[in-house]
XYZ file of C-alpha atoms in Angstrom:
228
model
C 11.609 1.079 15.159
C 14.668 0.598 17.072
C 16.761 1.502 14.226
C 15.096 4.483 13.709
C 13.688 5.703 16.543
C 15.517 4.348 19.464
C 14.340 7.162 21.278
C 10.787 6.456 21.172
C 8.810 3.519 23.133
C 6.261 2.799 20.538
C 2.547 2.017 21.570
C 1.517 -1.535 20.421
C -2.119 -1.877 21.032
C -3.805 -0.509 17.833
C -7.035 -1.769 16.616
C -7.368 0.583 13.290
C -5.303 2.116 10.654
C -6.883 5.430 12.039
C -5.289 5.183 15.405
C -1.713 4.784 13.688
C -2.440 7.441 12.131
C -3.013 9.698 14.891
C -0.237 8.325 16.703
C 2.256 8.852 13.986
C 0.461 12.850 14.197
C 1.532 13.446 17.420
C 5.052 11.964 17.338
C 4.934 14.477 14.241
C 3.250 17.724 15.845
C 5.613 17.215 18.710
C 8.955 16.550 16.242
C 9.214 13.277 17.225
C 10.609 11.671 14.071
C 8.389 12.513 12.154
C 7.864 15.874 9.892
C 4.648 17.415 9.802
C 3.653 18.618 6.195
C 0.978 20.479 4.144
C -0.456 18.259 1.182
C 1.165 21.397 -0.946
C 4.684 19.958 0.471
C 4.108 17.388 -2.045
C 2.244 18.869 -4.775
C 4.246 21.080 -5.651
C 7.680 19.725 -6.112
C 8.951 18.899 -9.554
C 9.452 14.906 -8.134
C 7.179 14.762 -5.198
C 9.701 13.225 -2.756
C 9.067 12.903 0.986
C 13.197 13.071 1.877
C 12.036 11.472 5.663
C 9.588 10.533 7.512
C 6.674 12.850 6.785
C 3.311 12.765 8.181
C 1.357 14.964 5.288
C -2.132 16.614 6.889
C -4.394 16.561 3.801
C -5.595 15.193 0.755
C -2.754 14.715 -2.055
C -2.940 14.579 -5.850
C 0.100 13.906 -8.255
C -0.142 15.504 -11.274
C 0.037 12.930 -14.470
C 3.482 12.122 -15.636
C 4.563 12.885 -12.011
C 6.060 9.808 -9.257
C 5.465 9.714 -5.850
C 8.539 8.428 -3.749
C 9.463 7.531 -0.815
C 13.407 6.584 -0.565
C 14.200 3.172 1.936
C 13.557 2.971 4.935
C 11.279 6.048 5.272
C 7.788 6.178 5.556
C 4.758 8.422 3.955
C 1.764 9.020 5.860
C -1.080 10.665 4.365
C -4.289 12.231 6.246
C -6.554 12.049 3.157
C -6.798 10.501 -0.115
C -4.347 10.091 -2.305
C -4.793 10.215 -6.281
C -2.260 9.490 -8.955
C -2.859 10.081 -11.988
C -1.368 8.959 -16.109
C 1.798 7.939 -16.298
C 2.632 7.669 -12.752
C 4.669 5.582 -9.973
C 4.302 5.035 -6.548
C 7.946 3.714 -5.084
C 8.404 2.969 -1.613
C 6.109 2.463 1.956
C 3.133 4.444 2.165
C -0.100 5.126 4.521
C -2.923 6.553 3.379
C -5.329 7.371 5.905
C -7.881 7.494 3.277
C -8.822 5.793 -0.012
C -6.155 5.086 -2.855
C -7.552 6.313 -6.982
C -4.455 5.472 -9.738
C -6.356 7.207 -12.668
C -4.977 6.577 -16.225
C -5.680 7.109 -20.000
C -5.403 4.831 -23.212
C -1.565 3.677 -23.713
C -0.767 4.599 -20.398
C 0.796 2.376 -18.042
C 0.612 3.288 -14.228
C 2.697 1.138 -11.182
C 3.347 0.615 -7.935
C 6.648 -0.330 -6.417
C 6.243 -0.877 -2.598
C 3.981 -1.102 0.381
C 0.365 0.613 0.751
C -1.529 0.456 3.597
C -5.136 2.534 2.624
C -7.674 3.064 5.248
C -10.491 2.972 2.246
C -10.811 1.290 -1.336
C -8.497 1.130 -3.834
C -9.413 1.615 -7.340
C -7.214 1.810 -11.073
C -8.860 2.885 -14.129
C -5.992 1.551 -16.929
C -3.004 -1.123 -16.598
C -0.921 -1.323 -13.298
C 2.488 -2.661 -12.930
C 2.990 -4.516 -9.529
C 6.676 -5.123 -8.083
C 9.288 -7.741 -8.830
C 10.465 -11.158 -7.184
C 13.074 -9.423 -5.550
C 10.436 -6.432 -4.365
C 6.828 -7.386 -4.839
C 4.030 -4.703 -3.860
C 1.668 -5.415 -0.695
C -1.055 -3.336 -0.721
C -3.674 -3.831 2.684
C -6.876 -2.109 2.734
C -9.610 -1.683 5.202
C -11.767 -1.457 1.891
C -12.465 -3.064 -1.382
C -9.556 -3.399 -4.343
C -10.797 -3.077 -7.669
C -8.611 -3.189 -10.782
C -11.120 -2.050 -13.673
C -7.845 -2.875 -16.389
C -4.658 -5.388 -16.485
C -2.796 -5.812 -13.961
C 0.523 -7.656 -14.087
C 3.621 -7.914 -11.691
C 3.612 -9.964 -8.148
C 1.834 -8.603 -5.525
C -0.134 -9.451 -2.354
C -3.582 -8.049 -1.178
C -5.651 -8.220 1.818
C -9.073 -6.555 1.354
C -12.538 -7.155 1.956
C -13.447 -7.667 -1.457
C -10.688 -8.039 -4.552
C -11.585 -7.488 -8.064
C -9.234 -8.467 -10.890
C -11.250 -10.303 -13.791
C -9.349 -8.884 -16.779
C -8.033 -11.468 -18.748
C -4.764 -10.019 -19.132
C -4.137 -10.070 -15.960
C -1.266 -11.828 -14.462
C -0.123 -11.442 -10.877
C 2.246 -13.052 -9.251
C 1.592 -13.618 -5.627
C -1.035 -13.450 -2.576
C -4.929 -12.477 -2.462
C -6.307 -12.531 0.824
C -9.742 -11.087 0.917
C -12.218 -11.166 3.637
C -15.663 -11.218 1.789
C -15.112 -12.099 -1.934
C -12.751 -12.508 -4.051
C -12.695 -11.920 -8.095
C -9.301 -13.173 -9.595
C -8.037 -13.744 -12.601
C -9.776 -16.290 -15.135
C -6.154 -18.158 -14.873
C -6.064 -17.144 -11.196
C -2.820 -16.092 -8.929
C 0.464 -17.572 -9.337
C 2.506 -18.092 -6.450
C 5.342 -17.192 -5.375
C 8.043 -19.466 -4.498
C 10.860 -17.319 -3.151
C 9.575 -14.735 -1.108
C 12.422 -13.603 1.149
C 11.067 -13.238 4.619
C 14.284 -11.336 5.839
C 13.336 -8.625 4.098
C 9.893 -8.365 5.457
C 11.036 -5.172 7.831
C 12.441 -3.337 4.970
C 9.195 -3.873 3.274
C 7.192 -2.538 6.247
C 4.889 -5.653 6.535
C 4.504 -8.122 9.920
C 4.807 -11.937 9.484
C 1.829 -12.389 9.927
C -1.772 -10.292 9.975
C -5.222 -11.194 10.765
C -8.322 -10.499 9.543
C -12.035 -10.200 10.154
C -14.860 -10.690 7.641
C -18.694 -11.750 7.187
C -17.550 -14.904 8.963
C -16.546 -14.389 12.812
C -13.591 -15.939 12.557
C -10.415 -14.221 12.537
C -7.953 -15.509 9.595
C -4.465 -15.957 9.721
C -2.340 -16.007 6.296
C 1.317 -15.696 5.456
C 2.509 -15.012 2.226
C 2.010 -17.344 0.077
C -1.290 -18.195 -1.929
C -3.297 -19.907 -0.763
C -1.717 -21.187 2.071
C -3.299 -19.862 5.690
C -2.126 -20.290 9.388
């Protein structure tokens, strides 16, 4: 925040994704940072780019063979759902003040390449490619993750419940999930080189709580299954 706003004194006491969210709106409606954008700002462009930090009022869907990117050190914040569809990658650090839907088709191989936080589920239909050692995906949702097909890559999730049974699926990583948890039949790998100086480039705080069935809020840092 300093870096990039060190104009703005940033409010700290938020207890939802939804009050980020209309945070970030006003520091966009009032040009504050932020760009305020129509869900056709996106849509339309040949490679649907968001060139700063854009707070997008609306539902968005990428057409197939289409990525979504966000370059470094900017940040994507949608007001609706977002759906991407075959062929398709996400790159970068985005919000989605709604639910996340990667849909795909036979032989098609969908990914994502940065950080998600979705106020809502997340679902895939086909195989998803998850980030690298030296940039692994986080994906947090206020909902349930379900990966219906492979999934491969590292990656760490915090949900309430996590669904990812397919055999062929190998992840690399961190699953943190308040209710229940479906993994892999060979389970998560972890990971033993996680860089935590890049954490703030990634967009994701040391350390985050969470609140399930069970009163008791939950600590974890990023490695499986290791909690505070």
């Amino acid at each position: 925040m300093e870096t990039n706003f060190p104009w703005i004194t940033p409010q700290t006491e938020f207890t939802t994704l939804n009050s980020i969210a209309t945070y970030i709106k006003n520091l966009a409606l009032n040009h504050n940072g932020f760009e305020y954008k129509d869900d056709s700002d996106l849509e339309t462009q040949y490679d649907p780019t968001a060139w700063w930090h854009w707070y997008v009022n609306g539902s968005v869907t990428i057409p197939k063979n289409k990525n979504l990117t966000v370059p470094d050190n900017r940040l994507l914040v949608i007001q609706g759902n977002l759906v991407m569809n075959d062929n398709s990658i996400i790159t970068g650090n985005v919000f989605v003040n709604g639910s996340l839907t990667i849909n795909g088709k036979v032989n098609t191989v969908q990914s994502i390449r940065g950080t998600l936080y979705v106020d809502g589920n997340v679902t895939t239909s086909r195989p998803l490619s998850l980030g690298t050692e030296d940039r692994p995906t986080f994906i947090f949702a206020t909902g349930n993750i379900s990966f219906s097909s492979s999934v491969t890559g590292v990656g760490y999730f915090l949900c309430q419940d996590f669904t990812a049974t397919k055999s062929s699926a190998d992840i690399t990583g961190g699953v943190y999930a308040a209710d229940v948890a479906k993994l892999p039949p060979d389970g998560i790998i972890a990971q033993e080189n996680l860089d935590e100086t890049e954490f703030y480039t990634y967009a994701i705080p040391e350390i985050l709580s969470i609140e399930g069935g069970n009163p008791e809020v939950i600590e974890f840092i990023y490695t499986f299954p290791k909690l505070n």
